[in-house]
Structures are given as C-alpha cells and as structure tokens.
CSV table of C-alpha atoms in Angstrom, one decimal:
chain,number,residue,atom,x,y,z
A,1,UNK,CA,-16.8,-6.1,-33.5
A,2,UNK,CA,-19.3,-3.4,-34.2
A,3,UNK,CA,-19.8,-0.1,-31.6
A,4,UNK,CA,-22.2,-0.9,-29.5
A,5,UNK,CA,-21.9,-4.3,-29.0
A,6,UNK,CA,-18.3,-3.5,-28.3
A,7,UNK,CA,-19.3,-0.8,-26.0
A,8,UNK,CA,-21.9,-2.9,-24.1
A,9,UNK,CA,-19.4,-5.4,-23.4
A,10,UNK,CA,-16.7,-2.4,-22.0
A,11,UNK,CA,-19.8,-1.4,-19.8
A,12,UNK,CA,-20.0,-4.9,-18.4
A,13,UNK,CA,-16.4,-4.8,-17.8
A,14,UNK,CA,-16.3,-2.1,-15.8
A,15,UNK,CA,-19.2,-3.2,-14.1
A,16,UNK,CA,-17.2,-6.3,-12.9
A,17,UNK,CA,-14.7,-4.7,-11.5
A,18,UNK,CA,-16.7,-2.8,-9.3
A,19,UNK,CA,-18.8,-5.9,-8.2
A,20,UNK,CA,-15.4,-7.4,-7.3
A,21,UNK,CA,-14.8,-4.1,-5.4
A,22,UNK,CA,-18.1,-4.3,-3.7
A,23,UNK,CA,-17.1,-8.2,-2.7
A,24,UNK,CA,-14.0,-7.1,-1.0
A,25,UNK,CA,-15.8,-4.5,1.0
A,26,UNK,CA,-18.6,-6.6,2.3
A,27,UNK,CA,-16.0,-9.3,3.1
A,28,UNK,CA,-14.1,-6.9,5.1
A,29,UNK,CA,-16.9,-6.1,6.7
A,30,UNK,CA,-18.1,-10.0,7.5
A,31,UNK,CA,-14.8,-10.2,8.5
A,32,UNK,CA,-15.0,-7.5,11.4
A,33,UNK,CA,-18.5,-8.1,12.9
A,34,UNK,CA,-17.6,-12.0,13.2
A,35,UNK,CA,-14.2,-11.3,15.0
A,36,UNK,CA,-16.2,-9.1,17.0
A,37,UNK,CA,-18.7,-11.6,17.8
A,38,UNK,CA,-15.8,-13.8,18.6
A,39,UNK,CA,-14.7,-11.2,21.4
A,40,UNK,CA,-17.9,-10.8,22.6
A,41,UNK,CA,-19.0,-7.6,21.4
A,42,UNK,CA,-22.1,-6.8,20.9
A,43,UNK,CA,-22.0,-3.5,19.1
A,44,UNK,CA,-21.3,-4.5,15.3
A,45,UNK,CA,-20.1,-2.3,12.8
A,46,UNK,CA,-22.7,-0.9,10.5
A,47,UNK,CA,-23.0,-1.9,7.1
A,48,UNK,CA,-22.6,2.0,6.0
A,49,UNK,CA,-18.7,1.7,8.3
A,50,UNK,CA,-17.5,-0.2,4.8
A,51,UNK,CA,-20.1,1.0,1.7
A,52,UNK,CA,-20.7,4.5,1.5
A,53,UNK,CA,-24.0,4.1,-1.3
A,54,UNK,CA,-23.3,7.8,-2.7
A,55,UNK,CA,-19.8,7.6,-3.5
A,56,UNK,CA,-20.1,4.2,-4.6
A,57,UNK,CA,-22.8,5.2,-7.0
A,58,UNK,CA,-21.0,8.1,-8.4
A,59,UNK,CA,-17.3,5.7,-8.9
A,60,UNK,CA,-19.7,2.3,-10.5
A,61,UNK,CA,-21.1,4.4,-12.9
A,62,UNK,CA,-17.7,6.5,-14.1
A,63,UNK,CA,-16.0,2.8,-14.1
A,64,UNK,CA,-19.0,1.5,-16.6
A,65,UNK,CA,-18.5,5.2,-18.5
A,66,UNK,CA,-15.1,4.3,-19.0
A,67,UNK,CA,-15.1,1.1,-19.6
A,68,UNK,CA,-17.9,1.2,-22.2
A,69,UNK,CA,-15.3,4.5,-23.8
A,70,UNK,CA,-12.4,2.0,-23.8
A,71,UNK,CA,-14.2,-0.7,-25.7
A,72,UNK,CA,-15.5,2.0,-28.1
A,73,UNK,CA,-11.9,3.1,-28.9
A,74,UNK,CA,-10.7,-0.2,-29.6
A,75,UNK,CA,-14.1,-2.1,-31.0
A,76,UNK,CA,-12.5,-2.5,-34.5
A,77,UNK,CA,-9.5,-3.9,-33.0
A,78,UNK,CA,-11.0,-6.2,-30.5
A,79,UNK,CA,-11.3,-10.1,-31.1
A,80,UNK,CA,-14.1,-11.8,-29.0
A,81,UNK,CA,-15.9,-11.3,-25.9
A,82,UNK,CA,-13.5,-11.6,-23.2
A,83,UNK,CA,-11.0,-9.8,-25.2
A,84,UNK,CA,-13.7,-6.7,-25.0
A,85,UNK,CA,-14.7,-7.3,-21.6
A,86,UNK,CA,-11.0,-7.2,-20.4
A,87,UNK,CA,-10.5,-3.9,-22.0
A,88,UNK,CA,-14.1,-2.5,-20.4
A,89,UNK,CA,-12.0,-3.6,-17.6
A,90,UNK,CA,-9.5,-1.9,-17.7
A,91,UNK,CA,-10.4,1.4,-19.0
A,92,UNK,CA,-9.6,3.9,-16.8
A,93,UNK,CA,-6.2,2.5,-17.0
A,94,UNK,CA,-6.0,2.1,-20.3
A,95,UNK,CA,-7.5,5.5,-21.4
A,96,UNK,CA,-4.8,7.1,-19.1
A,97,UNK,CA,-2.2,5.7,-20.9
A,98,UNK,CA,-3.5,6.0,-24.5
A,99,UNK,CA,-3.7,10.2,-23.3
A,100,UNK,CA,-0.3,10.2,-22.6
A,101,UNK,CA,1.0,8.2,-26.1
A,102,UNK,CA,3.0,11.1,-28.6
A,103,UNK,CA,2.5,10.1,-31.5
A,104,UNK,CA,5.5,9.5,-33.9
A,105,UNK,CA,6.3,12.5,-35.7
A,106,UNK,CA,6.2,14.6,-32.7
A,107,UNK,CA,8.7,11.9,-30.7
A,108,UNK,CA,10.9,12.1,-33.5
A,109,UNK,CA,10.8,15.9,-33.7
A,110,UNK,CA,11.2,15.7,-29.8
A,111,UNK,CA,14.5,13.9,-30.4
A,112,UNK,CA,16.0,16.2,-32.9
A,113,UNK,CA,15.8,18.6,-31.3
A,114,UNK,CA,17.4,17.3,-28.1
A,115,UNK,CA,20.3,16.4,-30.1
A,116,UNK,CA,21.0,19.6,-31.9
C-alpha cells in the first residue's frame, strides 16, 4: 500500500476511535438527564458536564496524528483497508510499544553480559 493512502486510512482510524469516544460520552450524558427526568428534576446536566470542546479538540487531533504515523510506519507491510484502518487505530498503542522494541543485537549483547 503506498504512503499516503496508507496514512489517510491511519488518520481515519484514529478518527473512529474518537467518534466512538464521543458516542460514549453523549450516551452517558442521555443517560443522566433522562434518569433525572425520571426523578423529576428539572435542572439537567449541561452538555459541557460530559464534552469538554478544548480538550477534546486537542486529544481527536493527536489520536488522527498518531494514527496516520502508525499506518505510515507499517504501509509496506499492511494488506487492505481494514488491515490499515485497524492499525490507524491503534496507534498510540502501537507506537508505544514499537519505542520500547531492542532490537536484536543489543538483547543479545544485554544477555551476555548478564551471564558473565
């Protein structure tokens, strides 16, 4: 799969995820004004009680970043859309752990010494 196309796909990814993220949010918040409807309240909590726009800004468009890095990384060794779109994902997750990978020579230089 070529870069950008690859990337693009990451971006979307990421973007899912946080779509789902939003989703829960404004469930948990349809889920609080109708129990207090239910009760008889009339004061509802405020949209801004579950969202918070700034933050949300600021942690979508690191997640896209991220995602659209991850598929970048990988692109020559991805297969298929949902293949890239998984990893877009997944990125900061899978960034994290490719930043903590030794490579070989330095595990195996790790090991000798530990056994001398």
């Amino acid at each position: 799969m070529d870069l950008y196309t690859a990337m693009s796909l990451g971006a979307a990814g990421g973007a899912l995820v946080e779509v789902i993220a939003v989703f829960a949010r404004l469930n948990a918040w349809q889920d609080e004004r109708q129990q207090k409807r239910q009760r008889g309240n009339t004061k509802l909590p405020p949209l801004s009680r579950f969202v918070d726009l700034p933050v949300l800004a600021a942690v979508a468009t690191t997640r896209i970043l991220l995602g659209a890095a991850a598929a970048g990384v990988f692109h020559d060794q991805l297969v298929g859309v949902a293949a890239t779109i998984a990893v877009g994902a997944s990125g900061p997750a899978v960034l994290q752990q490719l930043g903590t990978f030794k490579n070989a020579r330095q595990a195996i230089q790790a090991d000798e010494a530990a056994a001398k």
